[in-house]
PDB file of C-alpha atoms in Angstrom:
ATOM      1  CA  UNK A   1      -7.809  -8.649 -13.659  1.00  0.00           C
ATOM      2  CA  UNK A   2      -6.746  -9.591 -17.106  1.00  0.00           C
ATOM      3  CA  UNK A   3      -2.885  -8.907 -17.984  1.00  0.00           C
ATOM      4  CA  UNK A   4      -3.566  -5.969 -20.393  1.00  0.00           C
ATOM      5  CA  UNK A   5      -5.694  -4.214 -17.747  1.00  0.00           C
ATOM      6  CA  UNK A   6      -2.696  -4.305 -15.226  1.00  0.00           C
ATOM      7  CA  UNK A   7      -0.539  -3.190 -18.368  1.00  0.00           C
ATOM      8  CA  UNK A   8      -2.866  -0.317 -18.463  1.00  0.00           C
ATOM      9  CA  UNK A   9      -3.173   0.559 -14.478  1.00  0.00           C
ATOM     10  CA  UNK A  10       0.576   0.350 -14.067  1.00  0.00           C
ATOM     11  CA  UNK A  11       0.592   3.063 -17.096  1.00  0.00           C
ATOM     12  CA  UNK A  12      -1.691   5.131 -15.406  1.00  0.00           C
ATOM     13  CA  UNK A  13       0.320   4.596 -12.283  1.00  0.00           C
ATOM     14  CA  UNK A  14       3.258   5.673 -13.710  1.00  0.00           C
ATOM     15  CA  UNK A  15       1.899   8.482 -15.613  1.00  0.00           C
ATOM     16  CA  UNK A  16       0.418   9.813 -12.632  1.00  0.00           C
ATOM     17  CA  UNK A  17       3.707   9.925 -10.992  1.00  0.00           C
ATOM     18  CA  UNK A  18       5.498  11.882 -13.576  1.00  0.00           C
ATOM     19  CA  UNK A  19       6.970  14.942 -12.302  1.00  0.00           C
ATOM     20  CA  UNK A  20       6.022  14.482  -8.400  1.00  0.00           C
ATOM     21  CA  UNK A  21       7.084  16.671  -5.894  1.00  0.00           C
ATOM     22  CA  UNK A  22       8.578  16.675  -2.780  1.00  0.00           C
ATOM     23  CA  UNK A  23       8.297  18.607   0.467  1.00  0.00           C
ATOM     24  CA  UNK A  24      11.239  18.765   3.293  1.00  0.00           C
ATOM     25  CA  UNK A  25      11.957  21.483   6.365  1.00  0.00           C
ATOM     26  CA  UNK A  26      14.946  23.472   6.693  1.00  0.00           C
ATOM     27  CA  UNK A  27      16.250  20.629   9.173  1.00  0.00           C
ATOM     28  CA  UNK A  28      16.208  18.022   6.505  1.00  0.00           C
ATOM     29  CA  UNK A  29      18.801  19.248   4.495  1.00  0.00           C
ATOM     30  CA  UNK A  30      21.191  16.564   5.461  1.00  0.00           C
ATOM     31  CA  UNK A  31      18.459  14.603   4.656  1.00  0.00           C
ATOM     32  CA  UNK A  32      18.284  15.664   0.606  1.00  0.00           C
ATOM     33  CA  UNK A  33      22.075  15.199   0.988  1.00  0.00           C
ATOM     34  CA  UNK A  34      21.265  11.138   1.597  1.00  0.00           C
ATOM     35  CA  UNK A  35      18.683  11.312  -0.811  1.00  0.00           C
ATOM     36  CA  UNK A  36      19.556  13.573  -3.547  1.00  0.00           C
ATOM     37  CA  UNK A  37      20.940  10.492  -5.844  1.00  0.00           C
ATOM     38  CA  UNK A  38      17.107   8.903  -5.965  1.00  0.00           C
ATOM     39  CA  UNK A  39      15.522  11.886  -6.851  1.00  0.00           C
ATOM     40  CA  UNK A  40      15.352  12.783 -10.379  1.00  0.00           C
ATOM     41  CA  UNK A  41      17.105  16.114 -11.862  1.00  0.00           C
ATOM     42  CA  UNK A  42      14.561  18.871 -11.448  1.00  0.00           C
ATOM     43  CA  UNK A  43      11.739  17.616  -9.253  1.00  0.00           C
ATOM     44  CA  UNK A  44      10.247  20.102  -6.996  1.00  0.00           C
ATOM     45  CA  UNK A  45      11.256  19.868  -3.465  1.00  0.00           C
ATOM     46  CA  UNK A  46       8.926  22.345  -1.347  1.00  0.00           C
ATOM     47  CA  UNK A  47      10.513  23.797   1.676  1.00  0.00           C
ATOM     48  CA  UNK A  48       8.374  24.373   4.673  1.00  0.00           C
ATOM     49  CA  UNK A  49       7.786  27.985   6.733  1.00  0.00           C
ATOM     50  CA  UNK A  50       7.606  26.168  10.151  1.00  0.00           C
ATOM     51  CA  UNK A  51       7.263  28.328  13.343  1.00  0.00           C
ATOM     52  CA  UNK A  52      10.738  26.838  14.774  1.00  0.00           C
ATOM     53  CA  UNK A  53      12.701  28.081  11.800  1.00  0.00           C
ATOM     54  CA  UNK A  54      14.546  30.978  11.329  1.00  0.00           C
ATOM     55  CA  UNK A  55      15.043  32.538   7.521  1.00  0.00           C
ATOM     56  CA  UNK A  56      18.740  30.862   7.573  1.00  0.00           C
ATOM     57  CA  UNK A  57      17.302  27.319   8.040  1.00  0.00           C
ATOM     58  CA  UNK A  58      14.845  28.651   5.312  1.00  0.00           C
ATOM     59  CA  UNK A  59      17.124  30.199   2.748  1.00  0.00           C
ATOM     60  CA  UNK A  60      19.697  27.270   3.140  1.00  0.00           C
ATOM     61  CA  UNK A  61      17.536  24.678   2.635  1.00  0.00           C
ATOM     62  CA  UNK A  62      16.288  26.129  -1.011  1.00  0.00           C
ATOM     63  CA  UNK A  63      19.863  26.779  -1.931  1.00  0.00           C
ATOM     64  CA  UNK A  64      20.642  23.358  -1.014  1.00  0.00           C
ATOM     65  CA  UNK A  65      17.528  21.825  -3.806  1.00  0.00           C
ATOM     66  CA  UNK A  66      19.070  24.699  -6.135  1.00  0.00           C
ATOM     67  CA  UNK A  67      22.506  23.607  -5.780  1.00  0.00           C
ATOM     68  CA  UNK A  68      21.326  19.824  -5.662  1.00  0.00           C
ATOM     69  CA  UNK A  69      19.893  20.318  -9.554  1.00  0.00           C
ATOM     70  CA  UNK A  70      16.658  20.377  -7.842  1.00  0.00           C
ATOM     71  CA  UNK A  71      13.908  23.057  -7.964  1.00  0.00           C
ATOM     72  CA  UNK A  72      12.849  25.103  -5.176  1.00  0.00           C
ATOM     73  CA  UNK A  73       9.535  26.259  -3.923  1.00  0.00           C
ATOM     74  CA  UNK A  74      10.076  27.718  -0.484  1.00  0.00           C
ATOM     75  CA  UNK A  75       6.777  28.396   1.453  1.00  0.00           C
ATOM     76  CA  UNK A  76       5.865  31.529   2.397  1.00  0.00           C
ATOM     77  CA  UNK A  77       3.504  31.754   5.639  1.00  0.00           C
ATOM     78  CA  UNK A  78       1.660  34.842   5.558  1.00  0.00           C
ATOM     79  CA  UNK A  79       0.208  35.354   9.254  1.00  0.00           C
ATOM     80  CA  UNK A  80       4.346  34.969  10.643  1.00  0.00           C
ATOM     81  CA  UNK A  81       5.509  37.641   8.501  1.00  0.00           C
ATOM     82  CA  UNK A  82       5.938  40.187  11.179  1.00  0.00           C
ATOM     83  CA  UNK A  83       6.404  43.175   8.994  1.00  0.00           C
ATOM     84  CA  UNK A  84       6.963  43.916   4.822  1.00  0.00           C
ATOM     85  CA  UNK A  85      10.619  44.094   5.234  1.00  0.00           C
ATOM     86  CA  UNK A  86      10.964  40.555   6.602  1.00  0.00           C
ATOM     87  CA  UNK A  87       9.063  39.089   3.430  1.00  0.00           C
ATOM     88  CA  UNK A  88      11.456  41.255   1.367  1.00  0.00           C
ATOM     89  CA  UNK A  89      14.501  40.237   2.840  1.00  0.00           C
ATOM     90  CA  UNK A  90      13.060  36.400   2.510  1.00  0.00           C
ATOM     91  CA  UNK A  91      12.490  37.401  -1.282  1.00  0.00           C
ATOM     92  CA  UNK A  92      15.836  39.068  -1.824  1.00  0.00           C
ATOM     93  CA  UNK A  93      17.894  35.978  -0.165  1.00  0.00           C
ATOM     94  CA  UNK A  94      15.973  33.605  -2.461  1.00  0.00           C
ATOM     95  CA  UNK A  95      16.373  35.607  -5.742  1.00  0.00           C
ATOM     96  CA  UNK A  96      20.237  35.537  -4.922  1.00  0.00           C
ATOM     97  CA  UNK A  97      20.752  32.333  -5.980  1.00  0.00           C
ATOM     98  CA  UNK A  98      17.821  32.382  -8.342  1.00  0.00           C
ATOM     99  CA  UNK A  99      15.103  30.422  -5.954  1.00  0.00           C
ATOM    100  CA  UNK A 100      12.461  32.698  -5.682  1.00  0.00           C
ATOM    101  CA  UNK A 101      10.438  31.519  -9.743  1.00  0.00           C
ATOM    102  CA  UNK A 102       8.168  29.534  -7.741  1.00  0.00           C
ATOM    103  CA  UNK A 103       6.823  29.104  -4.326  1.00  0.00           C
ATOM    104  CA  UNK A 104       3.644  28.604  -1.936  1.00  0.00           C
ATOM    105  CA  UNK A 105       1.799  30.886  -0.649  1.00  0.00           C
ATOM    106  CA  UNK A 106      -0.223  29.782   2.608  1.00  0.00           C
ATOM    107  CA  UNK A 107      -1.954  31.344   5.440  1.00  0.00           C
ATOM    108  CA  UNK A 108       0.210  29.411   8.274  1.00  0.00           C
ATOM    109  CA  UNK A 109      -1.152  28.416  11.778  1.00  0.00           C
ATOM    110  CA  UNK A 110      -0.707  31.581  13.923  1.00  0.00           C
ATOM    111  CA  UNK A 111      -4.371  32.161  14.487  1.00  0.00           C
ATOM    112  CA  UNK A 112      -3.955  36.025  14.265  1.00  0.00           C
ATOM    113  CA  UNK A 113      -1.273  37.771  12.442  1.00  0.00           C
ATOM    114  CA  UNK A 114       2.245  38.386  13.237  1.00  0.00           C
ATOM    115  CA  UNK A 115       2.309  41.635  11.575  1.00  0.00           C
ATOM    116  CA  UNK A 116       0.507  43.065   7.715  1.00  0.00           C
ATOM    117  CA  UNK A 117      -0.278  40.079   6.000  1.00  0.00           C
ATOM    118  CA  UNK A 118      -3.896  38.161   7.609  1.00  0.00           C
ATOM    119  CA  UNK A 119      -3.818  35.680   4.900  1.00  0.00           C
ATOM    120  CA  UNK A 120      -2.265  34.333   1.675  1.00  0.00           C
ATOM    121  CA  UNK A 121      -4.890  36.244  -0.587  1.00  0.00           C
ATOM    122  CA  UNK A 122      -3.122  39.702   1.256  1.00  0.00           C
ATOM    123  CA  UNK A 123       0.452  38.475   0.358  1.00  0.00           C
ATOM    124  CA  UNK A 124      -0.399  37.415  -3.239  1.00  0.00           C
ATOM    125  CA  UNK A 125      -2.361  41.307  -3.513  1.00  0.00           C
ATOM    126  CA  UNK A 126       0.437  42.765  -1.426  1.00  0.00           C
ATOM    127  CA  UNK A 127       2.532  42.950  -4.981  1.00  0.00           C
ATOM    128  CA  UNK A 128       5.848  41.666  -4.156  1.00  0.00           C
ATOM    129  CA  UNK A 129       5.739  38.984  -5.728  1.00  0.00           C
ATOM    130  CA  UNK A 130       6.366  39.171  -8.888  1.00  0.00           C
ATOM    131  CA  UNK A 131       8.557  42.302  -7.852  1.00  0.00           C
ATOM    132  CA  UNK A 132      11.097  39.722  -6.863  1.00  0.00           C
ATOM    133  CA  UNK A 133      10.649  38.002  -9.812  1.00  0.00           C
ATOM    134  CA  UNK A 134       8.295  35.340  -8.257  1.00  0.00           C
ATOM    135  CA  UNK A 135       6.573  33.681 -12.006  1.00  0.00           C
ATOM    136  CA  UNK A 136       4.455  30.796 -10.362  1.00  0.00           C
ATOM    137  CA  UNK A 137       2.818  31.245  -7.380  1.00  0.00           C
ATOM    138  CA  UNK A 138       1.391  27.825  -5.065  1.00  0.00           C
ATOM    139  CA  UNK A 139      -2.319  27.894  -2.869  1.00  0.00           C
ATOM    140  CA  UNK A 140      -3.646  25.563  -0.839  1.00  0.00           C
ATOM    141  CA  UNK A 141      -6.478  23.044  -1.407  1.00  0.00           C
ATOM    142  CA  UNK A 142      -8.697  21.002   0.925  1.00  0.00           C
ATOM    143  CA  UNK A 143      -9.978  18.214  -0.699  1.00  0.00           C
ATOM    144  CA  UNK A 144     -11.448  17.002   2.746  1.00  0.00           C
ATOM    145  CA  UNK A 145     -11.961  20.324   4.042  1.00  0.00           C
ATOM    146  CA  UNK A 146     -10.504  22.362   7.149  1.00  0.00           C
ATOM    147  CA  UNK A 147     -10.909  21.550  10.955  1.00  0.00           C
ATOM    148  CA  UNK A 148     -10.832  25.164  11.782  1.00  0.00           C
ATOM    149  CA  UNK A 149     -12.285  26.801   8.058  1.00  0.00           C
ATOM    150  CA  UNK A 150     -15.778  26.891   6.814  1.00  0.00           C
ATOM    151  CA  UNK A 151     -16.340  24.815   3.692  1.00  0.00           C
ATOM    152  CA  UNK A 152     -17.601  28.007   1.957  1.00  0.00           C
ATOM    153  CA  UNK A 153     -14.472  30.087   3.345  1.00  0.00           C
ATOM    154  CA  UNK A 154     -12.292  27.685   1.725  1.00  0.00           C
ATOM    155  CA  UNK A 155     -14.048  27.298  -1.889  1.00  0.00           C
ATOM    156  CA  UNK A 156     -14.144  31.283  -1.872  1.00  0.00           C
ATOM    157  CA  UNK A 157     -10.606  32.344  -0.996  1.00  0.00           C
ATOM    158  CA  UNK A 158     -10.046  29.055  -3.706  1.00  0.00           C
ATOM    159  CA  UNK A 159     -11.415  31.084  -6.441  1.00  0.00           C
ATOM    160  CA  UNK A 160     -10.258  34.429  -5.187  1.00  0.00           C
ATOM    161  CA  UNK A 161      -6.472  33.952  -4.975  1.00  0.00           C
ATOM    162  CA  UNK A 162      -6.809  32.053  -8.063  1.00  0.00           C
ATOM    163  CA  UNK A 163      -8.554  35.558  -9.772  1.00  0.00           C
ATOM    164  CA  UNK A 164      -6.170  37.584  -8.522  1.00  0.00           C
ATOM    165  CA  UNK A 165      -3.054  35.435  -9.778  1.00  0.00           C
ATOM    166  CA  UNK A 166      -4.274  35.486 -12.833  1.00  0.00           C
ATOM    167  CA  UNK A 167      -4.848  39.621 -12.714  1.00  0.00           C
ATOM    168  CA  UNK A 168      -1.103  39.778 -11.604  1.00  0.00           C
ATOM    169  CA  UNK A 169       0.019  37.310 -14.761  1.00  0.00           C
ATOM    170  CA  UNK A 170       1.434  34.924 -12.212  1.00  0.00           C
ATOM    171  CA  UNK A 171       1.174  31.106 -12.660  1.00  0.00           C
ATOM    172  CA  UNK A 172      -0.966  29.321 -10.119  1.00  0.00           C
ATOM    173  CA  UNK A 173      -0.730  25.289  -8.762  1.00  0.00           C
ATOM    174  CA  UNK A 174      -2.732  23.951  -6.386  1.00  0.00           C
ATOM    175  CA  UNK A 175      -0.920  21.494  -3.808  1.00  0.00           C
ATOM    176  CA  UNK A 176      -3.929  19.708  -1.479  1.00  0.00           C
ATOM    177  CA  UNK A 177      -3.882  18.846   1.687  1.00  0.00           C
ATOM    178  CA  UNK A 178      -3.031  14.864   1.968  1.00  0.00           C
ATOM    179  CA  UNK A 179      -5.444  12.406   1.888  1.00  0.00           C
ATOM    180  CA  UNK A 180      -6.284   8.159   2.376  1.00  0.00           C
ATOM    181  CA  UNK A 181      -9.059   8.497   0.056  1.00  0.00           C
ATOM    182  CA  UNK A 182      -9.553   8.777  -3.493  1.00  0.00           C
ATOM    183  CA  UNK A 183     -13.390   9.088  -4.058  1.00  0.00           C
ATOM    184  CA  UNK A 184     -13.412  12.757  -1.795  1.00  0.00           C
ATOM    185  CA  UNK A 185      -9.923  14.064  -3.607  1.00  0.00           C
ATOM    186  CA  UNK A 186     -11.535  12.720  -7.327  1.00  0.00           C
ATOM    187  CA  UNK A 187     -14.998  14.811  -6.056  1.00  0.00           C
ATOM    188  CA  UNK A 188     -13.397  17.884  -5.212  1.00  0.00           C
ATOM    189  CA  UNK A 189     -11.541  17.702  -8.596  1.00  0.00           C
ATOM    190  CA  UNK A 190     -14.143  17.673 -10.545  1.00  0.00           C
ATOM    191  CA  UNK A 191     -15.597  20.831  -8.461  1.00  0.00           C
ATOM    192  CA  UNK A 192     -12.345  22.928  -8.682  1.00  0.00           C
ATOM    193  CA  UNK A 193     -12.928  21.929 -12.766  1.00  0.00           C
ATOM    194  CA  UNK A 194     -16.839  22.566 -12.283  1.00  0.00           C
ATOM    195  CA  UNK A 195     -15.706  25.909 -11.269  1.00  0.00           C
ATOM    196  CA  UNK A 196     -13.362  27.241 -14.132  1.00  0.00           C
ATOM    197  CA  UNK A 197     -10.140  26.616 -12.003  1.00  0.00           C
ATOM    198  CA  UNK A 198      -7.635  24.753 -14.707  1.00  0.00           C
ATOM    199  CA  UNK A 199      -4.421  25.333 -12.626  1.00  0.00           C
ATOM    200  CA  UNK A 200      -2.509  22.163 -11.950  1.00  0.00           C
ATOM    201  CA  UNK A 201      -3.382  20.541  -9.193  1.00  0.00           C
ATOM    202  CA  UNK A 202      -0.568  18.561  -6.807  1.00  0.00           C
ATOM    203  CA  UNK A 203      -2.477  16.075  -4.599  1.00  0.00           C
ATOM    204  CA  UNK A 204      -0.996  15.953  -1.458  1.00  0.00           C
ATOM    205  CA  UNK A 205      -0.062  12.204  -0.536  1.00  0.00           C
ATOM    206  CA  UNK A 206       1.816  11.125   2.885  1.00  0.00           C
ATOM    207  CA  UNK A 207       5.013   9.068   1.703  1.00  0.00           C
ATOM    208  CA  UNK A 208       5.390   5.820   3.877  1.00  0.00           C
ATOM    209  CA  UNK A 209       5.384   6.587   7.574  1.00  0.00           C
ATOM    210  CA  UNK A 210       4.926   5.315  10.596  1.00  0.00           C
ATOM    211  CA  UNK A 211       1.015   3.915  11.311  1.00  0.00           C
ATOM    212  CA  UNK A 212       0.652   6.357  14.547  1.00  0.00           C
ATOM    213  CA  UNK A 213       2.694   8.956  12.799  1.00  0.00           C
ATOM    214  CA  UNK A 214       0.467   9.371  10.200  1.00  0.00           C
ATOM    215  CA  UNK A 215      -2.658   8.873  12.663  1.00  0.00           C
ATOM    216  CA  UNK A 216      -1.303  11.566  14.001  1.00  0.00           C
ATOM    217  CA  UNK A 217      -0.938  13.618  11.355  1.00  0.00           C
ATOM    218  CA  UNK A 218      -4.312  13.068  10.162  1.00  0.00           C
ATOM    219  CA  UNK A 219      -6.290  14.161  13.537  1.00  0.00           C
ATOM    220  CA  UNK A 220      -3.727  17.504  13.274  1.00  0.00           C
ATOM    221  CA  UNK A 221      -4.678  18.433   9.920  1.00  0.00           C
ATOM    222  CA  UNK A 222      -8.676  17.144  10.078  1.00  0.00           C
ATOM    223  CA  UNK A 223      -8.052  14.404   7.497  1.00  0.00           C
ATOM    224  CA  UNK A 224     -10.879  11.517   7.357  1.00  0.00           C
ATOM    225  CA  UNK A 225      -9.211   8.311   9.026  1.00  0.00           C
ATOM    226  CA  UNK A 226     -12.110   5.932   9.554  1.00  0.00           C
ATOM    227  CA  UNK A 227     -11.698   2.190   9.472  1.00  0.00           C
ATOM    228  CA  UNK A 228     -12.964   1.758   5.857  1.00  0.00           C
ATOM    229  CA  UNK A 229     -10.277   4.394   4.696  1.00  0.00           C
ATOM    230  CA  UNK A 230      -7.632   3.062   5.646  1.00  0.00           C
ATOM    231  CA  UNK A 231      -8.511  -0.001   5.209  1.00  0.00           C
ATOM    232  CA  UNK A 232      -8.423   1.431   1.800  1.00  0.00           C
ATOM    233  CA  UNK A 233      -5.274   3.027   2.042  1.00  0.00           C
ATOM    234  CA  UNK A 234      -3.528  -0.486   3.948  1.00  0.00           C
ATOM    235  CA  UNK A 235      -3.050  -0.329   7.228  1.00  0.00           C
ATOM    236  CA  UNK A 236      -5.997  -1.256  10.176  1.00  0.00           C
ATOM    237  CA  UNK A 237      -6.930   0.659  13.005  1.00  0.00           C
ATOM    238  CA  UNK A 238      -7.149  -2.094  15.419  1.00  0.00           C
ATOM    239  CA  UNK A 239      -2.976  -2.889  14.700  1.00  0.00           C
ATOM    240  CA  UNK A 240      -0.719   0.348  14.748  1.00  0.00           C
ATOM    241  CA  UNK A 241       2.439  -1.421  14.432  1.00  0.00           C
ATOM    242  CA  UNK A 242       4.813  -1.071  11.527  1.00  0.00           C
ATOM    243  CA  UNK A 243       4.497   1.482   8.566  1.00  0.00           C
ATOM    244  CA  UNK A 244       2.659   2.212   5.901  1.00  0.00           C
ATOM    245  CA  UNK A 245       2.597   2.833   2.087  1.00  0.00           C
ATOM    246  CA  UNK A 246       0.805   5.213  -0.733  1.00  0.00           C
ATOM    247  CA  UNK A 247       0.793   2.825  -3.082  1.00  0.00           C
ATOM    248  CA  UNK A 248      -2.850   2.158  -3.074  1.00  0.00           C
ATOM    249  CA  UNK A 249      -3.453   5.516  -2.850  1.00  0.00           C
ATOM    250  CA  UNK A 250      -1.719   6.119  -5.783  1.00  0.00           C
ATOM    251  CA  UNK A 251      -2.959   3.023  -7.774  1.00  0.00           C
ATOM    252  CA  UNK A 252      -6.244   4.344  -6.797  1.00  0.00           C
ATOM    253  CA  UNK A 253      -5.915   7.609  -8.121  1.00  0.00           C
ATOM    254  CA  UNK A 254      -4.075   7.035 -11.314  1.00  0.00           C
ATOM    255  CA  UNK A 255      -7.353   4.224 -12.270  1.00  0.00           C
ATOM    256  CA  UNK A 256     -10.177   7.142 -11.658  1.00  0.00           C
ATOM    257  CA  UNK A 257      -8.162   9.600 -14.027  1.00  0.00           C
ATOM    258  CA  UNK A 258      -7.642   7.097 -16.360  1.00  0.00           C
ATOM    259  CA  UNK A 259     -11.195   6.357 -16.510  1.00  0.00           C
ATOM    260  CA  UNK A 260     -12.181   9.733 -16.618  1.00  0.00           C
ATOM    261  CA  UNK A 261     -10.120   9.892 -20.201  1.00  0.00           C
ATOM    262  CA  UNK A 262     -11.924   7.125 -21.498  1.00  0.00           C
ATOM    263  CA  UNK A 263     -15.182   9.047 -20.417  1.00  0.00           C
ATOM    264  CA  UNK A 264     -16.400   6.897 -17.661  1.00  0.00           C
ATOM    265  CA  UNK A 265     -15.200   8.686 -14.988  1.00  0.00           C
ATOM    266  CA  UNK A 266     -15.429  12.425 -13.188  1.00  0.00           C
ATOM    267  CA  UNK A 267     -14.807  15.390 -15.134  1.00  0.00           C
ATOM    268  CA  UNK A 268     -11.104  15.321 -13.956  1.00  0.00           C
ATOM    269  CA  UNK A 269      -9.998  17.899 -16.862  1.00  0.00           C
ATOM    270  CA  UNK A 270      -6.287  18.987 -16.812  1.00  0.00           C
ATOM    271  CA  UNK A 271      -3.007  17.926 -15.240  1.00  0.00           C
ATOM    272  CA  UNK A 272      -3.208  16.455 -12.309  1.00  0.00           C
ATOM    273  CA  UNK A 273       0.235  15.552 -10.496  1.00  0.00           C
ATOM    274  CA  UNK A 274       0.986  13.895  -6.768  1.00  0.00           C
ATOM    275  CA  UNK A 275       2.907  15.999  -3.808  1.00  0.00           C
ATOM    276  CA  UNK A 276       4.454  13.897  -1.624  1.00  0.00           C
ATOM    277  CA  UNK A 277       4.557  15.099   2.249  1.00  0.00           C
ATOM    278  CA  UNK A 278       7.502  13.374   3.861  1.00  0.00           C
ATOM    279  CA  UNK A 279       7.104  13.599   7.646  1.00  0.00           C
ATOM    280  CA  UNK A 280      10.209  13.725   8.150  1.00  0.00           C
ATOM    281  CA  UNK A 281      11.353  10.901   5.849  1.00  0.00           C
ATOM    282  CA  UNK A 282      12.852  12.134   2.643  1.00  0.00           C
ATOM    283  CA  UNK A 283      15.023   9.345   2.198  1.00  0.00           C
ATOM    284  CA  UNK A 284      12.742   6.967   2.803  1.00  0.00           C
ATOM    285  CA  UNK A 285       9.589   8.789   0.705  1.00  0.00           C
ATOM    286  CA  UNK A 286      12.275   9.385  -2.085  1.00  0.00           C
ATOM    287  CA  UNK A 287      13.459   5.785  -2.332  1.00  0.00           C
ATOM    288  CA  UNK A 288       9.931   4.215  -2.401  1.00  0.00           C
ATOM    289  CA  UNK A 289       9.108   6.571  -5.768  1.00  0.00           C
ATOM    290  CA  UNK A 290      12.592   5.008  -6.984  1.00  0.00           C
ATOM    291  CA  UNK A 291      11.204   1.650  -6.830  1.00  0.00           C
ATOM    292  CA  UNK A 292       7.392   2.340  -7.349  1.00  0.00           C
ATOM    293  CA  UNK A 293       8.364   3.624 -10.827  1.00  0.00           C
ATOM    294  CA  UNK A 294      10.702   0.741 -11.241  1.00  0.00           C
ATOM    295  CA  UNK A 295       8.242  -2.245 -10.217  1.00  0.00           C
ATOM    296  CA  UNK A 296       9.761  -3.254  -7.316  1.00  0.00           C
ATOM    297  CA  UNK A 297       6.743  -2.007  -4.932  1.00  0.00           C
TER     298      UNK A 297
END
């Protein structure tokens, strides 16, 4: 690799990771405390809807982002909203202290609903929204599909939640599911494209982790970990010890979208960003983009 083609990769690179985002639970606030100093001034920092919090953990952790100089988008899991009220309270605590512009709207993992809402598409129609004062509204995309959702299912409540934003004037971003692999995320970017979809898109990528951590991860959320991919992504199967890094993955990435503007590559029209899922290590996932961006990985 010649010197000005590296000079052009680490552009990409670093274009690429412009404006990435950030995901934490309501536990981790203490967490953005330790890392608030290597995060830039206004990144994103999703905060989960996890079955074993309660709307305080919830509400304090997107005050804390707010109050950090941070911005929040809280998750909102449809299926454990036990009644209309509860997702109104949620919205009037966040609009309080003016967190409730953007967040993500996802199904959750109850397999049958808590109480009104079966699904994200039913909260987005449901109208509250934007009643509260919600402008940009998050789905969910599945780049290497879902363990427990049709491929068809998926690319169909895609398109519909993206209609009906669009009806309701609300903004719509598409955070994936993480990956190891580039060539099935690049694919399924060119089909959301194919399909008249511009929204952003955030690809999910796992910040560095443990090797069985994220192992573990994967086989939870159906993600692809054969040898070859992540062999890809820099770590083997056959040794689990020690930790592992995205920045192949994101190397990876960033050279298919350049190529695509040169014309040699997928149709990967529009902006395209990275979401980093932490597992549980902000710090850690915030201080490798600190030195990523700097050169030092």
């Amino acid at each position: 690799m010649t010197k000005s083609t590296q000079t052009i990769n680490r552009a990409a690179s670093l274009d690429l990771m412009k404006d990435f985002s950030l995901e934490m639970t309501g536990k981790d606030v203490p967490a953005l405390v330790q890392a608030r100093t290597l995060i830039p001034a206004g990144t994103r920092i999703n905060v989960t809807f996890l079955g074993n919090e309660d709307l305080e953990m919830r509400v304090a952790a997107a005050r804390s982002a707010r109050e950090m100089g941070f911005v929040p988008v809280p998750h909102i899991s449809a299926r454990r909203l036990k009644s209309k009220q509860v997702l109104q309270e949620f919205l009037g605590r966040l609009q309080e202290f003016a967190a409730v512009e953007h967040v993500l709207a996802v199904g959750g993992d109850p397999a049958h609903p808590e109480g009104p809402y079966n699904d994200s598409l039913a909260l987005i129609r449901s109208g509250l929204l934007q009643e509260f004062g919600v402008r940009e509204v998050g789905i969910g995309g599945y780049p290497e599909g879902h363990p427990d959702i049709p491929d068809e299912t998926l690319w169909r409540a895609l398109e519909e939640k993206y209609a009906a934003l669009r009806e309701q004037g609300l903004d719509t971003v598409i955070f994936t599911q993480f990956a190891f692999d580039t060539d099935p995320v690049a694919e399924w970017i060119e089909a959301v494209r194919a399909k008249g979809i511009s929204a952003p898109i955030r690809v999910g990528t796992p910040g560095p982790a443990g090797i069985k951590r994220l192992l573990g991860f994967a086989r939870r959320f159906g993600v692809g970990a054969n040898a070859m991919i992540v062999k890809k992504y820099g770590f083997s199967l056959t040794n689990l010890v020690g930790t592992a890094g995205p920045d192949n993955f994101v190397n990876d990435l960033a050279a298919v979208l350049a190529d695509h503007s040169t014309g040699q590559g997928p149709g990967l029209r529009g902006q395209v960003g990275l979401h980093f899922y932490t597992f549980g290590g902000l710090t850690e996932t915030a201080d490798w983009a600190r030195r990523f961006m700097a050169g030092q990985e």
